[in-house]
mmCIF file of C-alpha atoms and ligand atoms in Angstrom:
data_model
loop_
_atom_site.group_PDB
_atom_site.id
_atom_site.type_symbol
_atom_site.label_atom_id
_atom_site.label_comp_id
_atom_site.label_asym_id
_atom_site.label_seq_id
_atom_site.Cartn_x
_atom_site.Cartn_y
_atom_site.Cartn_z
ATOM 1 C CA MET A 1063 64.065 106.238 103.300
ATOM 2 C CA ASN A 1064 64.517 107.541 99.783
ATOM 3 C CA LEU A 1065 68.250 107.499 99.040
ATOM 4 C CA LYS A 1066 68.082 108.453 95.375
ATOM 5 C CA ASP A 1067 70.800 110.983 94.485
ATOM 6 C CA LYS A 1068 72.095 111.056 98.080
ATOM 7 C CA ARG A 1069 75.885 111.463 98.271
ATOM 8 C CA ILE A 1070 77.401 108.840 100.563
ATOM 9 C CA LEU A 1071 80.952 108.375 101.795
ATOM 10 C CA LEU A 1072 81.259 104.624 102.397
ATOM 11 C CA THR A 1073 84.389 103.369 104.141
ATOM 12 C CA GLY A 1074 85.667 99.835 103.739
ATOM 13 C CA ALA A 1075 84.119 99.554 100.287
ATOM 14 C CA SER A 1076 86.835 97.381 98.716
ATOM 15 C CA GLY A 1077 85.594 94.066 100.132
ATOM 16 C CA GLY A 1078 83.258 92.168 102.411
ATOM 17 C CA ILE A 1079 80.146 93.891 103.701
ATOM 18 C CA GLY A 1080 81.150 97.278 102.267
ATOM 19 C CA ARG A 1081 81.370 95.975 98.713
ATOM 20 C CA HIS A 1082 77.885 94.439 98.906
ATOM 21 C CA LEU A 1083 76.503 97.566 100.548
ATOM 22 C CA ALA A 1084 77.938 99.692 97.730
ATOM 23 C CA LEU A 1085 76.168 97.599 95.090
ATOM 24 C CA GLU A 1086 72.869 97.760 97.021
ATOM 25 C CA LEU A 1087 73.100 101.520 97.521
ATOM 26 C CA ALA A 1088 74.077 102.203 93.920
ATOM 27 C CA ALA A 1089 71.033 100.210 92.802
ATOM 28 C CA GLN A 1090 68.935 102.683 94.820
ATOM 29 C CA GLY A 1091 70.441 105.639 92.955
ATOM 30 C CA VAL A 1092 73.012 106.666 95.548
ATOM 31 C CA ARG A 1093 76.171 108.515 94.472
ATOM 32 C CA LEU A 1094 79.093 106.911 96.277
ATOM 33 C CA ALA A 1095 82.633 107.779 97.310
ATOM 34 C CA LEU A 1096 84.192 104.326 97.784
ATOM 35 C CA VAL A 1097 86.940 104.536 100.408
ATOM 36 C CA ALA A 1098 89.584 101.911 101.298
ATOM 37 C CA ARG A 1099 93.313 101.379 100.784
ATOM 38 C CA ARG A 1100 93.214 99.054 97.745
ATOM 39 C CA LEU A 1101 92.669 101.276 94.725
ATOM 40 C CA ASP A 1102 92.496 98.363 92.258
ATOM 41 C CA ALA A 1103 89.602 96.761 94.169
ATOM 42 C CA LEU A 1104 87.784 100.104 94.384
ATOM 43 C CA GLN A 1105 88.242 100.737 90.667
ATOM 44 C CA ALA A 1106 86.904 97.264 89.845
ATOM 45 C CA LEU A 1107 83.879 97.905 92.067
ATOM 46 C CA ALA A 1108 83.233 101.305 90.478
ATOM 47 C CA ALA A 1109 83.341 99.651 87.038
ATOM 48 C CA GLU A 1110 80.893 96.941 88.203
ATOM 49 C CA ILE A 1111 78.548 99.576 89.649
ATOM 50 C CA LYS A 1112 78.653 101.494 86.366
ATOM 51 C CA SER A 1113 77.890 98.411 84.292
ATOM 52 C CA VAL A 1114 75.106 97.081 86.562
ATOM 53 C CA THR A 1115 73.376 100.316 87.653
ATOM 54 C CA ASP A 1116 74.740 103.005 85.292
ATOM 55 C CA GLN A 1117 75.650 104.978 88.446
ATOM 56 C CA GLN A 1118 78.982 106.784 88.670
ATOM 57 C CA ALA A 1119 80.900 105.820 91.841
ATOM 58 C CA TYR A 1120 84.226 107.361 92.849
ATOM 59 C CA PRO A 1121 87.173 105.276 94.114
ATOM 60 C CA VAL A 1122 89.028 107.074 96.919
ATOM 61 C CA ALA A 1123 92.194 105.264 98.018
ATOM 62 C CA ALA A 1124 93.175 106.288 101.554
ATOM 63 C CA ASP A 1125 94.480 104.798 104.781
ATOM 64 C CA LEU A 1126 91.893 105.722 107.411
ATOM 65 C CA GLY A 1127 94.309 104.646 110.120
ATOM 66 C CA THR A 1128 96.174 107.957 109.809
ATOM 67 C CA ASN A 1129 95.144 111.598 110.150
ATOM 68 C CA GLU A 1130 96.604 112.349 106.714
ATOM 69 C CA GLY A 1131 94.666 109.496 105.124
ATOM 70 C CA ARG A 1132 91.415 110.558 106.765
ATOM 71 C CA GLN A 1133 91.864 114.152 105.587
ATOM 72 C CA ALA A 1134 92.744 113.022 102.060
ATOM 73 C CA ALA A 1135 89.631 110.819 101.950
ATOM 74 C CA LEU A 1136 87.410 113.688 103.080
ATOM 75 C CA ASP A 1137 88.962 116.137 100.606
ATOM 76 C CA GLU A 1138 88.684 113.788 97.639
ATOM 77 C CA ALA A 1139 85.165 112.571 98.476
ATOM 78 C CA ARG A 1140 83.911 116.156 98.852
ATOM 79 C CA ARG A 1141 85.592 117.154 95.594
ATOM 80 C CA GLU A 1142 84.176 114.197 93.633
ATOM 81 C CA LEU A 1143 80.641 114.319 95.065
ATOM 82 C CA GLY A 1144 80.348 118.090 95.584
ATOM 83 C CA GLY A 1145 79.360 117.506 99.254
ATOM 84 C CA ILE A 1146 78.362 114.601 101.483
ATOM 85 C CA ASP A 1147 74.873 113.766 102.805
ATOM 86 C CA LEU A 1148 75.603 110.504 104.633
ATOM 87 C CA LEU A 1149 78.613 108.778 106.177
ATOM 88 C CA ILE A 1150 78.838 104.997 106.579
ATOM 89 C CA ASN A 1151 81.672 104.015 108.922
ATOM 90 C CA ASN A 1152 82.151 100.402 107.835
ATOM 91 C CA ALA A 1153 85.951 100.013 107.513
ATOM 92 C CA GLY A 1154 87.529 97.909 110.223
ATOM 93 C CA VAL A 1155 90.243 95.427 111.061
ATOM 94 C CA VAL A 1156 90.101 92.423 113.353
ATOM 95 C CA ASP A 1157 92.814 90.364 115.010
ATOM 96 C CA PHE A 1158 91.838 87.076 116.606
ATOM 97 C CA HIS A 1159 95.034 86.603 118.645
ATOM 98 C CA ASN A 1160 94.668 86.451 122.401
ATOM 99 C CA PHE A 1161 95.120 89.959 123.797
ATOM 100 C CA SER A 1162 98.427 89.113 125.519
ATOM 101 C CA GLU A 1163 99.814 87.825 122.196
ATOM 102 C CA GLN A 1164 98.731 90.754 120.042
ATOM 103 C CA ASP A 1165 101.377 92.798 118.283
ATOM 104 C CA PRO A 1166 101.419 96.335 119.822
ATOM 105 C CA ALA A 1167 101.506 97.837 116.323
ATOM 106 C CA MET A 1168 98.368 95.863 115.435
ATOM 107 C CA ILE A 1169 96.599 97.147 118.546
ATOM 108 C CA GLU A 1170 97.441 100.687 117.445
ATOM 109 C CA ARG A 1171 96.090 99.952 113.931
ATOM 110 C CA ILE A 1172 92.861 98.450 115.288
ATOM 111 C CA TYR A 1173 92.094 101.477 117.458
ATOM 112 C CA GLN A 1174 93.054 103.989 114.776
ATOM 113 C CA THR A 1175 90.893 102.285 112.149
ATOM 114 C CA ASN A 1176 87.953 101.003 114.189
ATOM 115 C CA LEU A 1177 87.597 103.785 116.762
ATOM 116 C CA ILE A 1178 89.513 106.978 115.933
ATOM 117 C CA ALA A 1179 88.592 107.005 112.224
ATOM 118 C CA PRO A 1180 84.795 106.843 112.762
ATOM 119 C CA VAL A 1181 85.000 109.475 115.512
ATOM 120 C CA GLN A 1182 87.164 111.866 113.467
ATOM 121 C CA LEU A 1183 85.236 111.407 110.202
ATOM 122 C CA THR A 1184 81.924 111.946 111.996
ATOM 123 C CA ARG A 1185 83.224 115.060 113.751
ATOM 124 C CA ALA A 1186 84.609 116.494 110.521
ATOM 125 C CA LEU A 1187 81.410 115.856 108.541
ATOM 126 C CA LEU A 1188 78.796 116.586 111.201
ATOM 127 C CA PRO A 1189 78.013 120.199 110.184
ATOM 128 C CA GLU A 1190 77.215 119.202 106.595
ATOM 129 C CA LEU A 1191 75.432 115.988 107.623
ATOM 130 C CA LEU A 1192 73.125 118.012 109.884
HETATM 131 N N1 NAP B 1390 81.898 90.107 109.003
HETATM 132 C C1 NAP B 1390 81.410 90.027 110.231
HETATM 133 O O1 NAP B 1390 80.894 88.975 110.677
HETATM 134 C C2 NAP B 1390 81.463 91.231 111.160
HETATM 135 C C3 NAP B 1390 80.919 91.125 112.440
HETATM 136 C C4 NAP B 1390 80.939 92.252 113.274
HETATM 137 C C5 NAP B 1390 81.493 93.441 112.827
HETATM 138 N N2 NAP B 1390 82.029 93.509 111.596
HETATM 139 C C6 NAP B 1390 82.581 94.797 111.165
HETATM 140 O O2 NAP B 1390 81.962 95.194 109.949
HETATM 141 C C7 NAP B 1390 82.921 95.867 109.129
HETATM 142 C C8 NAP B 1390 83.049 95.164 107.777
HETATM 143 O O3 NAP B 1390 83.379 93.802 108.009
HETATM 144 P P1 NAP B 1390 83.830 92.840 106.826
HETATM 145 O O4 NAP B 1390 83.638 91.447 107.291
HETATM 146 O O5 NAP B 1390 83.208 93.294 105.541
HETATM 147 O O6 NAP B 1390 85.413 93.147 106.814
HETATM 148 P P2 NAP B 1390 86.504 92.948 105.644
HETATM 149 O O7 NAP B 1390 86.002 92.016 104.599
HETATM 150 O O8 NAP B 1390 87.784 92.628 106.334
HETATM 151 O O9 NAP B 1390 86.578 94.398 105.010
HETATM 152 C C9 NAP B 1390 87.149 95.453 105.742
HETATM 153 C C10 NAP B 1390 87.157 96.699 104.868
HETATM 154 O O10 NAP B 1390 87.786 97.746 105.613
HETATM 155 C C11 NAP B 1390 88.826 98.307 104.818
HETATM 156 N N3 NAP B 1390 89.896 98.807 105.660
HETATM 157 C C12 NAP B 1390 90.593 98.126 106.625
HETATM 158 N N4 NAP B 1390 91.544 98.907 107.137
HETATM 159 C C13 NAP B 1390 91.470 100.108 106.499
HETATM 160 C C14 NAP B 1390 92.205 101.319 106.588
HETATM 161 N N5 NAP B 1390 93.237 101.478 107.424
HETATM 162 N N6 NAP B 1390 91.846 102.347 105.773
HETATM 163 C C15 NAP B 1390 90.828 102.207 104.911
HETATM 164 N N7 NAP B 1390 90.084 101.087 104.780
HETATM 165 C C16 NAP B 1390 90.411 100.046 105.569
HETATM 166 C C17 NAP B 1390 89.279 97.171 103.908
HETATM 167 O O11 NAP B 1390 89.823 97.668 102.713
HETATM 168 P P3 NAP B 1390 91.396 97.742 102.349
HETATM 169 O O12 NAP B 1390 92.031 96.488 102.824
HETATM 170 O O13 NAP B 1390 91.369 97.897 100.854
HETATM 171 O O14 NAP B 1390 91.908 98.977 103.019
HETATM 172 C C18 NAP B 1390 87.935 96.501 103.586
HETATM 173 O O15 NAP B 1390 87.297 97.181 102.543
HETATM 174 C C19 NAP B 1390 84.241 95.873 109.896
HETATM 175 O O16 NAP B 1390 84.358 97.098 110.599
HETATM 176 C C20 NAP B 1390 84.083 94.717 110.856
HETATM 177 O O17 NAP B 1390 84.872 94.876 112.020
HETATM 178 C C21 NAP B 1390 82.014 92.444 110.753
#
C-alpha cells in the first residue's frame, strides 16, 4: 500500500507502539495528526519526525476519554491536515488489577478510551474515509 502523502489521524502517538508507528509512517511520507493527552511528548515526537524525515507532523493534545476531547481532536486534525484519509485507533489504557478490585472510575476510563473512542471516531470519520 502506497501511503505517501496520505493524511492519518493516529491516536496514542505520545508513547509506546504509537510513537514507533508514527516514525515508521512518517518515513513513508505520511502526514500525521499525532493525538494523545501529553502535548510535550507529542511536540517532541513532531520535532524528531521533522529532523529525521523532514515531514511535518501535527501534535493534537486531547483526552479521547471524553466527547469534548474526541470532538476537539477531530476538529484540530481536520484543520491541520485539511482532511483525513486514514484513522489508526491505537490509544488505550490497561489496568492489571483483578476485576473485583478495580476502581469504578478506572473501569469507566478504560471503556471510554478503549471502546467508545474508537467507535465514535470511526463513526464520525467514516464518510470521508470511504
Ligand atoms: N503493548 C502491548 O503488549 C499491547 C498488547 C495488546 C494491546 N495493546 C494495545 O495497543 C495500544 C498501544 O499500546 P502501548 O503498549 O503502546 O500503550 P502505552 O505505551 O500505554 O501508550 C498508550 C497511548 O495511548 C494514549 N492514551 C491513553 N489514554 C488516552 C486518552 N484518554 N486520550 C488520548 N490518548 C490516550 C497515551 O498517551 P497519553 O498518556 O499522552 O494520553 C499513549 O500515547 C493500546 O491500545 C493497548 O491496549 C498493547
